Amino acid sequence: MQGPLIDTLARQGVTRRTFLKYCATLASMMALPPAAGRAMAEAMAAVRRPSVIWLPFQECTGCTESITRSHSPTIEGMIFDMISLDYQETLMAAAGHQAEEARQNAMKANAGKYLLIVDGSIPLGQNGAYSCIGGRSNVDILKEAAGGAAAVIAVGTCASYGGIPKANPNPTGAVPVSDIVKDKPIVNIPGCPPIPVVMTGVLAHYLTFGSLPELDDKGRPKSFFGETIHDRCYRRPFYDQGKFAKTFDDEGARRGWCLFELGCKGPVTHNACATVKWNGGTSWPVESGHGCLGCSEPDFWDGGGFYKALSAPADPLKFAAAASVVGAAVGVGVSFANRAKKNKAKATHETITVADLEK
Amino acid sequence: MSASLEKGIHALKEVIDAPIASYFESCVHCGLCAEACLFHTETGDPKYTPIHKVEPLRRVYEREYTLLGRLKKMIGLSKPVTDAELDEWQELVYDSCTLCGRCSLVCPVGNDIVYMVRKLREGMAVSGHAPAGIRSATKNTVESGGPMGLKWPAVANVLRKAEESTGLRIPVDQEGAEYMVLLSSMEIVNYPEYIDALAKIFHKAGISFTLSSEAYEATNAGIQIGSSDLAKVIVSRIVDAAEKLKVKNVLSPECGHAYMAIRWEGPNLVGRPFKFNVVHVLELLDDLRLKGVLTMRDKLKDPLILHDPCQIVRRGGVLQAPEPLIRQVAENYIPIADKQKLNWCCGGGGGASAIHTEAAEALRATAFRIKKRQIEEAGVGTMVTFCANCRITIEEGFDHYEMNTKLLGLTELLAAHLEA
Amino acid sequence: MTDLQFLTWTRGPGLDLAVAVFLLGVLWRLIEIYTLGRKKDLAAPRHAPGASGLHTVFRRSLPPPGMLKRSPVSYIGGYVFHIGLAIIVFLGAPHVLLIKNLVGVSWPTLPSQFIGLTAVVTMAAMVLMLADRINKPVKRFLSTFEDWFTWAVTFLPVLTGWMATQHLLLPYTQMLALHILSAEILLVVLPFSKLFHGFTLFGSRWYNGRVNAHKGVPV
């Protein structure tokens, strides 16, 4: 399956026109100028498949599932197929020493040029013993693979920010890619799982311009993560009007009112779900009636409960009883001291005479 | 002599109570009390802001009765109140405060500031920071019976003269009388007409009354200087005499602080409720008016305004009597905007009129401008009041500004027009 | 610390602590203040209509005659910012939700645009009050560090709350976290500063009303 991408696509029944349209859409999603769509199409049509090594660490395969499992073949899926995926444990046919050999070969052949995709977090506890492949710890493999990579793409919240493995109490000492790799450009594509088009968008950008897209302060492509779910949510007008669903089956829920009070994390979550949607634009969590979990944000698992409103504290009265007791005790203590002092002053009162008016 | 800072602090520790604590904790430094104080409105000087006048009291409260203050004191973060500071505050606590209580009426968080000034004076007095004028008035009252050093023979002399001029008997030391009449030295010396007026009214109403040769002076400089012990000595004379004569009522003279001392502070000073009632002369007069006894021969035609003495009206609670009484005798009474409990002080109450330093007198003159303005705005040539101390202060003010306004005492005015 | 960690801290341990210090402080201070006692008034009372502690608690919410004219900025500015704060705190949807979480009761809320507008008006009034404090000789004379500090501590939650909802300057998450943090600072400072007047003013008005009602004067 060598040769330009456009040929492969043609074989799959994707016309040039469809591909062009797709590139234009992709360009607009990434907030690139309209001309970029054509440039992207041309570049991608002609490009030879770059070598990609995909390293899975502490992960659930959800990210891979998200990208590969679609009801019908999508262009995202196909573009993904079209890269030279030289190592992907879940997808590759090879196993055991063969697989490791393939990885070593690809790294040698494309040294300094291959893209490294990582999903899953990296455990550091017990010298990395919590997750090993072929007898080597994840952290070892990552360091080695990152050494020859042109760039690293951290796919999913685990690779980007540590994700669920890193959730309190983080038994494996999980860390994100960015804690290990310091000398390569890293793109974080968080989400649990991430949106497929974001991955292809980043790949397309890299293939077209030979560089990574502009990132925000959390290493995410600004074009997809620049706005919050809340900003673009179709239920936003209800928030502004103060119309909230109070339970999942009340009148407000049926009318599609805002899910803020039911714990929606939309206001603090940066992602493209509200505009791109899922499953080929079918729907997305809020549209299906459930608040956003905030899965593309660091530490979303420890964000104070999925069903607690953002303005609602986790457990504010935790110390209330103890504090009240201590406060009352201090008050009573001072009160006794004060009364003793005042009574003493009264008891030692010396009757004033006119002589006491002058010094 | 034995006044000392320690005694002052000791006295403050005795008087600081829950209201004072609550007041200090509530103050938000909004400065509205300044707008209610004539010493601020007439001078524009922010140091006369009422709540600032009790700053030493606040400091003692904080250091002695709050946990944080005690901790600060322990580690040396808060400085003790010093003699120099109290000396600086003397002017603020005495010269520029007449205990008029107008500030207590406006504070939005409800602080009773005059209550605090009165308590602060307890500490000021025994630390030797009371002005010489009030000190000598207190000394005179305790040692010789009255602030002016007036003795009974002189009073008896004035009473005799009153008997001569009215042709009516003025009983002395008569047991079981309905009313025991108290006077103030100022009335005896400056306004003896008051005695004539009372005699006429009592006789017309057919009410028995008496004076006591042991207790005729109602004013209480002990209250003004802020020494409850001395105030108690003074007020006890009245209580003893009234109980000895078994009178039903004790009649307070017009004088405002006298009324405050005997009616409101008195029982608290002696530590028990009285066995007699204390009645202000205006309360008696209004009662007589309602009973139809106080009928007038004719009415005064001059347009006039009323000056409500602070200690009788705002702080004494004689709110309703003055206006009907003035209407009884005056045809052209003009009610002013800030009347009754909202009145502005004459500037000489709370012992201030006894302070004769140049600065204090100049300050009083400046503060008097508010009364001057009230008179000018009303466009009247006559003002009526019912407090001997207000009368002295107002007349000083008239002299200072060379005003030819007439000043009348309400009781005398009523007596002068009384139907025979 | 990431934004969300910061927010989670302010919503979690930060709030736990702030609420704890607030409750501790309020109880301590109230007991400290109101157990100092006072003497019974032995003078025979005079009764007058409208004179009582409770009357004064309510009556002092309105300016006494003539005072509005003398100090319009203090009164109007004071009303606007106190009422504005009350509207924002007690009728803003996220705040009512917080109250519901704390004590279990809730009530209808106002639209967020209205709350936003109220916040702007409230801040304007507070800035006006600050300018008045700087300009007016009496207020400037009385002012200590505490006055400026408590102004800032009260102003910041309004500002950060408004900026968070308007998406100004910082990302919402950070601003929301700052908003909650500033409110927590307010909770911690309140019992130990002049902001405690929110509690003691009822006691003060009551004492003043009661002492004077004993003499028959409605104050």
Short mmCIF file of C-alpha atoms in Angstrom, two decimals, chain B residues 44-348:
data_model
loop_
_atom_site.label_atom_id
_atom_site.label_comp_id
_atom_site.label_asym_id
_atom_site.label_seq_id
_atom_site.Cartn_x
_atom_site.Cartn_y
_atom_site.Cartn_z
CA GLY B 44 -15.48 71.15 59.45
CA ASP B 45 -12.68 69.59 61.47
CA PRO B 46 -12.73 65.78 61.13
CA LYS B 47 -11.22 65.29 64.59
CA TYR B 48 -14.62 66.18 66.02
CA THR B 49 -16.16 63.07 64.50
CA PRO B 50 -18.01 61.54 67.47
CA ILE B 51 -16.72 57.99 67.09
CA HIS B 52 -13.15 59.33 67.03
CA LYS B 53 -13.73 60.95 70.40
CA VAL B 54 -14.02 57.51 72.02
CA GLU B 55 -10.90 56.05 70.42
CA PRO B 56 -9.07 55.59 73.76
CA LEU B 57 -12.04 53.60 75.03
CA ARG B 58 -11.89 51.42 71.92
CA ARG B 59 -8.21 50.77 72.48
CA VAL B 60 -8.77 49.72 76.07
CA TYR B 61 -11.68 47.51 75.01
CA GLU B 62 -9.59 45.82 72.36
CA ARG B 63 -6.60 45.26 74.63
CA GLU B 64 -8.54 44.09 77.65
CA TYR B 65 -11.61 42.30 76.37
CA THR B 66 -10.88 40.73 72.98
CA LEU B 67 -8.80 37.63 72.50
CA LEU B 68 -6.94 39.09 69.53
CA GLY B 69 -6.28 42.30 71.44
CA ARG B 70 -5.00 40.36 74.42
CA LEU B 71 -2.68 38.37 72.18
CA LYS B 72 -1.44 41.54 70.51
CA LYS B 73 -0.85 43.05 73.94
CA MET B 74 1.04 39.94 75.00
CA ILE B 75 3.44 40.04 72.08
CA GLY B 76 3.74 43.80 72.20
CA LEU B 77 1.88 44.55 68.98
CA SER B 78 -0.55 47.00 70.53
CA LYS B 79 0.59 50.05 72.43
CA PRO B 80 -1.02 50.94 75.73
CA VAL B 81 -3.12 54.07 76.10
CA THR B 82 -0.88 56.80 77.50
CA ASP B 83 -1.35 59.88 79.62
CA ALA B 84 -0.28 62.02 76.68
CA GLU B 85 -2.99 60.49 74.55
CA LEU B 86 -5.69 61.06 77.14
CA ASP B 87 -4.44 64.61 77.50
CA GLU B 88 -4.87 65.10 73.78
CA TRP B 89 -8.36 63.60 73.98
CA GLN B 90 -9.50 65.89 76.81
CA GLU B 91 -10.62 68.50 74.31
CA LEU B 92 -12.48 65.88 72.29
CA VAL B 93 -14.19 64.23 75.24
CA TYR B 94 -15.17 67.39 77.12
CA ASP B 95 -14.76 70.68 75.20
CA SER B 96 -16.25 69.38 71.99
CA CYS B 97 -18.82 66.96 73.37
CA THR B 98 -21.92 68.14 75.17
CA LEU B 99 -23.33 64.61 75.60
CA CYS B 100 -26.17 65.83 73.38
CA GLY B 101 -26.60 62.37 71.86
CA ARG B 102 -27.47 63.48 68.34
CA CYS B 103 -24.80 61.14 66.94
CA SER B 104 -26.51 58.20 68.65
CA LEU B 105 -29.62 59.04 66.68
CA VAL B 106 -28.09 58.80 63.22
CA CYS B 107 -25.51 56.00 63.36
CA PRO B 108 -26.63 53.52 60.69
CA VAL B 109 -25.31 50.51 62.56
CA GLY B 110 -27.03 51.78 65.69
CA ASN B 111 -24.11 52.79 67.85
CA ASP B 112 -25.06 54.77 70.94
CA ILE B 113 -21.96 56.95 70.85
CA VAL B 114 -22.97 59.29 73.66
CA TYR B 115 -23.33 56.22 75.88
CA MET B 116 -19.67 55.51 75.15
CA VAL B 117 -18.52 59.10 75.75
CA ARG B 118 -20.26 59.06 79.13
CA LYS B 119 -18.39 55.85 80.01
CA LEU B 120 -15.08 57.13 78.71
CA ARG B 121 -15.41 60.13 81.02
CA GLU B 122 -15.26 57.71 83.98
CA GLY B 123 -11.70 56.96 82.98
CA MET B 124 -10.83 60.52 81.98
CA ALA B 125 -11.98 61.91 85.33
CA VAL B 126 -9.90 59.67 87.56
CA SER B 127 -6.83 59.86 85.37
CA GLY B 128 -6.79 63.60 85.89
CA HIS B 129 -7.86 64.55 82.38
CA ALA B 130 -11.04 66.43 83.11
CA PRO B 131 -10.97 70.19 82.40
CA ALA B 132 -10.31 72.44 85.38
CA GLY B 133 -13.70 74.16 85.05
CA ILE B 134 -15.69 70.97 85.42
CA ARG B 135 -13.34 69.78 88.17
CA SER B 136 -14.01 72.81 90.29
CA ALA B 137 -17.75 72.63 89.61
CA THR B 138 -17.70 69.01 90.79
CA LYS B 139 -15.62 69.88 93.82
CA ASN B 140 -18.01 72.71 94.75
CA THR B 141 -21.08 70.53 94.36
CA VAL B 142 -19.65 67.73 96.48
CA GLU B 143 -18.15 69.95 99.14
CA SER B 144 -20.59 72.82 99.41
CA GLY B 145 -23.82 71.62 97.80
CA GLY B 146 -23.81 73.29 94.39
CA PRO B 147 -21.55 74.01 91.44
CA MET B 148 -21.44 77.70 92.30
CA GLY B 149 -20.79 77.08 95.98
CA LEU B 150 -24.23 78.36 96.90
CA LYS B 151 -25.27 77.60 100.50
CA TRP B 152 -28.75 77.23 102.01
CA PRO B 153 -28.95 80.70 103.66
CA ALA B 154 -28.50 82.30 100.25
CA VAL B 155 -31.19 80.03 98.79
CA ALA B 156 -33.53 80.78 101.69
CA ASN B 157 -32.98 84.42 100.96
CA VAL B 158 -34.01 84.00 97.33
CA LEU B 159 -37.08 82.04 98.42
CA ARG B 160 -38.05 84.81 100.80
CA LYS B 161 -37.79 87.33 98.01
CA ALA B 162 -39.98 85.13 95.84
CA GLU B 163 -42.57 84.93 98.60
CA GLU B 164 -42.52 88.71 98.81
CA SER B 165 -42.89 89.29 95.09
CA THR B 166 -45.65 86.71 94.59
CA GLY B 167 -47.34 87.03 97.94
CA LEU B 168 -47.46 83.24 98.11
CA ARG B 169 -45.99 80.89 100.70
CA ILE B 170 -43.15 78.66 99.68
CA PRO B 171 -43.00 75.74 102.13
CA VAL B 172 -39.67 74.33 103.25
CA ASP B 173 -39.05 70.88 104.73
CA GLN B 174 -42.74 70.07 104.82
CA GLU B 175 -43.33 66.35 105.22
CA GLY B 176 -45.78 64.50 102.99
CA ALA B 177 -45.96 67.15 100.26
CA GLU B 178 -46.90 65.96 96.81
CA TYR B 179 -43.87 67.52 95.21
CA MET B 180 -40.39 68.23 96.47
CA VAL B 181 -39.03 70.98 94.26
CA LEU B 182 -35.43 70.95 93.14
CA LEU B 183 -33.64 73.94 91.70
CA SER B 184 -30.42 74.52 89.90
CA SER B 185 -27.89 77.07 91.06
CA MET B 186 -28.18 78.85 87.76
CA GLU B 187 -31.88 79.36 88.31
CA ILE B 188 -31.35 80.55 91.85
CA VAL B 189 -28.68 83.04 90.81
CA ASN B 190 -29.59 84.02 87.26
CA TYR B 191 -33.27 83.19 86.79
CA PRO B 192 -35.03 83.51 90.18
CA GLU B 193 -38.22 84.26 88.20
CA TYR B 194 -38.48 80.50 87.79
CA ILE B 195 -39.19 80.15 91.49
CA ASP B 196 -41.91 82.79 91.32
CA ALA B 197 -43.43 81.02 88.36
CA LEU B 198 -43.50 77.65 90.11
CA ALA B 199 -45.04 79.08 93.24
CA LYS B 200 -47.82 80.68 91.19
CA ILE B 201 -48.55 77.51 89.27
CA PHE B 202 -48.56 75.23 92.32
CA HIS B 203 -50.88 77.54 94.17
CA LYS B 204 -53.21 77.84 91.23
CA ALA B 205 -53.32 74.08 90.78
CA GLY B 206 -53.75 73.54 94.48
CA ILE B 207 -50.94 71.05 94.69
CA SER B 208 -48.84 70.82 97.85
CA PHE B 209 -45.13 71.26 97.45
CA THR B 210 -42.02 71.85 99.46
CA LEU B 211 -38.35 72.55 99.23
CA SER B 212 -35.76 70.73 101.25
CA SER B 213 -33.10 72.67 103.07
CA GLU B 214 -30.91 69.60 102.78
CA ALA B 215 -31.32 69.05 99.06
CA TYR B 216 -32.24 71.93 96.80
CA GLU B 217 -29.57 71.61 94.17
CA ALA B 218 -30.51 69.34 91.27
CA THR B 219 -27.51 69.72 89.02
CA ASN B 220 -24.94 67.00 89.18
CA ALA B 221 -21.48 67.87 87.98
CA GLY B 222 -20.44 64.32 88.93
CA ILE B 223 -22.33 63.10 85.89
CA GLN B 224 -20.78 65.70 83.65
CA ILE B 225 -17.23 65.03 84.73
CA GLY B 226 -18.00 61.33 84.54
CA SER B 227 -17.53 60.08 88.05
CA SER B 228 -20.34 57.82 89.20
CA ASP B 229 -19.02 57.76 92.78
CA LEU B 230 -19.18 61.53 93.07
CA ALA B 231 -22.47 61.69 91.19
CA LYS B 232 -23.82 59.20 93.70
CA VAL B 233 -22.77 61.41 96.62
CA ILE B 234 -24.63 64.31 95.05
CA VAL B 235 -27.76 62.44 94.07
CA SER B 236 -27.98 60.64 97.41
CA ARG B 237 -28.70 63.94 99.14
CA ILE B 238 -31.85 64.32 97.09
CA VAL B 239 -32.90 60.72 97.59
CA ASP B 240 -32.34 60.92 101.34
CA ALA B 241 -34.20 64.22 101.65
CA ALA B 242 -37.13 63.06 99.51
CA GLU B 243 -37.47 59.85 101.46
CA LYS B 244 -37.14 61.69 104.76
CA LEU B 245 -39.90 64.11 103.77
CA LYS B 246 -41.95 61.21 102.36
CA VAL B 247 -42.87 63.12 99.25
CA LYS B 248 -44.68 61.45 96.38
CA ASN B 249 -42.77 63.18 93.65
CA VAL B 250 -39.54 65.02 93.15
CA LEU B 251 -39.82 67.85 90.67
CA SER B 252 -36.79 68.29 88.48
CA PRO B 253 -36.13 71.85 87.41
CA GLU B 254 -35.92 72.83 83.76
CA CYS B 255 -32.16 72.21 83.77
CA GLY B 256 -31.40 69.29 81.45
CA HIS B 257 -28.49 67.54 83.10
CA ALA B 258 -30.18 67.83 86.45
CA TYR B 259 -33.12 65.91 85.04
CA MET B 260 -30.81 63.31 83.50
CA ALA B 261 -28.98 62.93 86.81
CA ILE B 262 -31.97 62.49 89.04
CA ARG B 263 -34.45 60.81 86.70
CA TRP B 264 -32.31 58.39 84.71
CA GLU B 265 -28.90 58.01 86.31
CA GLY B 266 -30.08 58.47 89.90
CA PRO B 267 -31.51 55.02 90.65
CA ASN B 268 -28.55 53.39 88.91
CA LEU B 269 -26.12 55.46 90.95
CA VAL B 270 -27.67 54.60 94.31
CA GLY B 271 -28.23 51.03 93.17
CA ARG B 272 -31.97 50.73 93.72
CA PRO B 273 -35.24 52.06 92.33
CA PHE B 274 -36.57 55.21 94.03
CA LYS B 275 -39.55 55.17 96.36
CA PHE B 276 -40.80 58.37 94.70
CA ASN B 277 -41.39 59.51 91.14
CA VAL B 278 -39.14 61.97 89.42
CA VAL B 279 -41.11 64.42 87.31
CA HIS B 280 -39.77 67.10 85.03
CA VAL B 281 -41.46 70.45 85.49
CA LEU B 282 -42.73 70.36 81.89
CA GLU B 283 -44.35 67.00 82.48
CA LEU B 284 -46.18 68.48 85.46
CA LEU B 285 -47.18 71.56 83.46
CA ASP B 286 -48.45 69.50 80.56
CA ASP B 287 -50.43 67.38 82.97
CA LEU B 288 -51.96 70.54 84.42
CA ARG B 289 -52.70 71.80 80.93
CA LEU B 290 -54.58 68.60 80.14
CA LYS B 291 -56.49 68.96 83.40
CA GLY B 292 -57.46 72.47 82.36
CA VAL B 293 -55.65 74.17 85.23
CA LEU B 294 -53.11 75.89 83.04
CA THR B 295 -55.35 78.48 81.44
CA MET B 296 -53.79 81.59 79.99
CA ARG B 297 -54.80 85.17 80.55
CA ASP B 298 -53.43 86.14 77.15
CA LYS B 299 -50.92 84.90 74.61
CA LEU B 300 -47.55 86.08 73.45
CA LYS B 301 -47.81 87.51 69.93
CA ASP B 302 -44.13 87.49 68.93
CA PRO B 303 -43.14 84.85 66.40
CA LEU B 304 -40.83 82.43 68.14
CA ILE B 305 -39.05 79.13 67.88
CA LEU B 306 -38.35 76.52 70.50
CA HIS B 307 -34.96 75.20 71.54
CA ASP B 308 -35.41 71.67 72.86
CA PRO B 309 -32.72 70.96 75.47
CA CYS B 310 -31.00 67.69 74.65
CA GLN B 311 -31.05 66.10 78.08
CA ILE B 312 -34.75 66.75 78.59
CA VAL B 313 -36.05 65.87 75.16
CA ARG B 314 -33.79 63.62 73.08
CA ARG B 315 -32.05 61.99 76.02
CA GLY B 316 -34.68 62.56 78.70
CA GLY B 317 -37.78 61.41 76.87
CA VAL B 318 -39.92 64.48 77.57
CA LEU B 319 -40.91 64.50 73.92
CA GLN B 320 -44.55 65.42 73.83
CA ALA B 321 -44.94 68.12 76.52
CA PRO B 322 -43.02 71.13 75.12
CA GLU B 323 -44.96 71.83 71.92
CA PRO B 324 -48.49 71.81 73.38
CA LEU B 325 -47.22 74.01 76.21
CA ILE B 326 -45.64 76.55 73.90
CA ARG B 327 -48.79 76.58 71.77
CA GLN B 328 -50.75 77.23 74.97
CA VAL B 329 -48.93 80.48 75.52
CA ALA B 330 -47.65 81.62 72.12
CA GLU B 331 -49.75 82.61 69.14
CA ASN B 332 -46.94 82.48 66.61
CA TYR B 333 -44.92 79.41 67.43
CA ILE B 334 -42.94 78.32 64.37
CA PRO B 335 -41.87 74.67 64.39
CA ILE B 336 -38.38 74.29 62.91
CA ALA B 337 -37.05 71.40 60.85
CA ASP B 338 -34.71 69.90 63.42
CA LYS B 339 -36.94 69.98 66.44
CA GLN B 340 -37.82 67.71 69.33
CA LYS B 341 -35.48 64.72 69.42
CA LEU B 342 -33.63 66.00 66.35
CA ASN B 343 -32.77 69.36 67.90
CA TRP B 344 -29.29 70.81 67.72
CA CYS B 345 -27.49 71.38 71.01
CA CYS B 346 -26.77 74.88 72.29
CA GLY B 347 -23.12 73.83 72.54
CA GLY B 348 -22.77 74.19 76.31
#
